[in-house]
Amino acid sequence: MSDAAPLVPQSRRGAAGRRVVVVGAGPGGLASAMLLAAAGADVTLIEKEDRVGGRTGAIAEDGFTFDIGPTFFLYPEVLREIFAACGRELDDYVELRRLDPMYRLQFEDGRRIDATHDPERLAAEVARIDAGDAGRIQAYLDENRRKFDSFRPILQRPFLGPRDLTRGDMLKALPKLRPWATVDTELGRWFRNPDVRVAFSFQSKYLGMSPFKCPSLYTIIAHIEYGFGVWHPVGGCNALTGAMARAAREMGVEIRLSEPVTRVMLDGRRATGVETAEGRYEADAVVMNADFAHAMRHLVPDGARRRWTDRKIAAKSYSCSTFMLWLGIEGRLDHMAHHTIGFSGDYQRNVAEIDAGQAPEDPTIYVQNAGITDDTLAPEGHSTLYVLAPVGNLTGGVDWADLAPSYREKVLDRLSRLAGEDIRPRIRYEKMFTPNDWETKMAVHEGATFNLAHNLGQMLHRRPRNRFEDLDGVYLTGGGTHPGSGLPTIFESARISSRLLAEDLGLPGAGHLGTELAQEAAE
């Protein structure tokens, strides 16, 4: 399609007379749409699927509802603040239930930890593994609270170049950064038992990384869980994106579904809108919430990009992928926790196989048994099981078309051990996803479900920037930009990008889109 494609009518105008197009109705795109509408822009959000949410959307079939991606909801304060900035209350749109225990950590030999935000009970749980390490729990939690307080402003502002590393908040936090350390080696300062370290480091998988490679900064993820709780939105995490879509529409955002964007329109290096099969959407700015590597390679000509060319994108490191089973089962499993992580018997080997792009021989699996908390997800007398095994992304060359059937059996065997029975006879609904499906069905580059890896060479200003450096008028949100993957950080990316965009366009409500904490600490 050429520039002769019809112009899609866009008669509404924001208070500032500015139009913004958001590409992708994932959590970052929805948050950006809300914030920019609140700031005074005329916002159109365009989504290729027939539903909102992206990887935080829903599978709803045969009476069962499953989250596609995230099932842990952490640090709801960020989303509460986004709703408040839009004159709304999050709790008017979705019900949140705090989980206690937050999750169960199950080791291969039968030992387990039921993780709780209560420090005394947590220490008693850890004492099952190592009494000496249990005595260090409170000191470790206190240290990571201080570390989180130091880094929170850094996660709330943009990094648009090396000079941002010398600002006040960064200099204050540097002593706690310990860039030479990984999450595992940082935990080694506190805990001698490798299984205890695993219990406080598996959260690096939220970023799709190994705790043996993930920068030590990310021990703060465990603090976010223990300090602020693990929450279940009734209906699943997809209820959050559904709530955001309702709020956005109430604010005048036009959400167009089942309409893939085919290209970003350019005038030189400036974006002037986007094009779909329906026609052209002219805009003063474009927010990209689609998977970064996939979207840039398919929507923007290689010659229009200098720092993020196809060759350079291919050379970057990417997160792991996941093998998924969504199972609707007859009956309930009341003895299983809401969230369970069943660790491989050889966790280091498991992680090494994932890093090598392979499918682990003895997979670690995560199981969500949400029916014990939420009876809205399945027909009466039935339950949902969400089963995830971290695996290598597609760069490892695994033939998933050939491997998938046998790997399904391997994962079901592990699930059955966790459940205490063969789960197969109880399956009434099943859907399977491999890394190939993430790439072909969800447009995720190399099937890397957590986007660009979060190593030191791909953090802060070395990640694609919120005000995209290769194109004028393009702003990035989502896991492929600063501050990174995971719902709280994706919401922060939306706040950062929306504020930059609103200031650049002179929107009247730009001053309400940032946080005083981030602005003051950066000075």
PDB file of C-alpha atoms in Angstrom, residues 52 54 140 148 169 175 191 274 301 418 427-428 434 495:
ATOM      1  CA  VAL A  52      -6.820  -5.772  23.958  1.00  0.00           C
ATOM      2  CA  GLY A  54      -1.264  -8.249  24.016  1.00  0.00           C
ATOM      3  CA  TYR A 140      18.362  -9.083  53.779  1.00  0.00           C
ATOM      4  CA  PHE A 148      14.728  -0.291  46.137  1.00  0.00           C
ATOM      5  CA  ASP A 169      19.774   9.894  41.662  1.00  0.00           C
ATOM      6  CA  PRO A 175      27.285   2.294  45.723  1.00  0.00           C
ATOM      7  CA  PHE A 191      22.789 -16.934  52.125  1.00  0.00           C
ATOM      8  CA  VAL A 274       0.902   4.899  10.553  1.00  0.00           C
ATOM      9  CA  PRO A 301      12.734   0.533   6.691  1.00  0.00           C
ATOM     10  CA  LEU A 418       3.293 -31.579  41.861  1.00  0.00           C
ATOM     11  CA  ILE A 427      -8.161 -32.428  31.154  1.00  0.00           C
ATOM     12  CA  ARG A 428     -11.277 -31.050  29.435  1.00  0.00           C
ATOM     13  CA  THR A 434       5.858 -23.141  21.879  1.00  0.00           C
ATOM     14  CA  ARG A 495       4.627   7.203  32.284  1.00  0.00           C
TER      15      ARG A 495
END
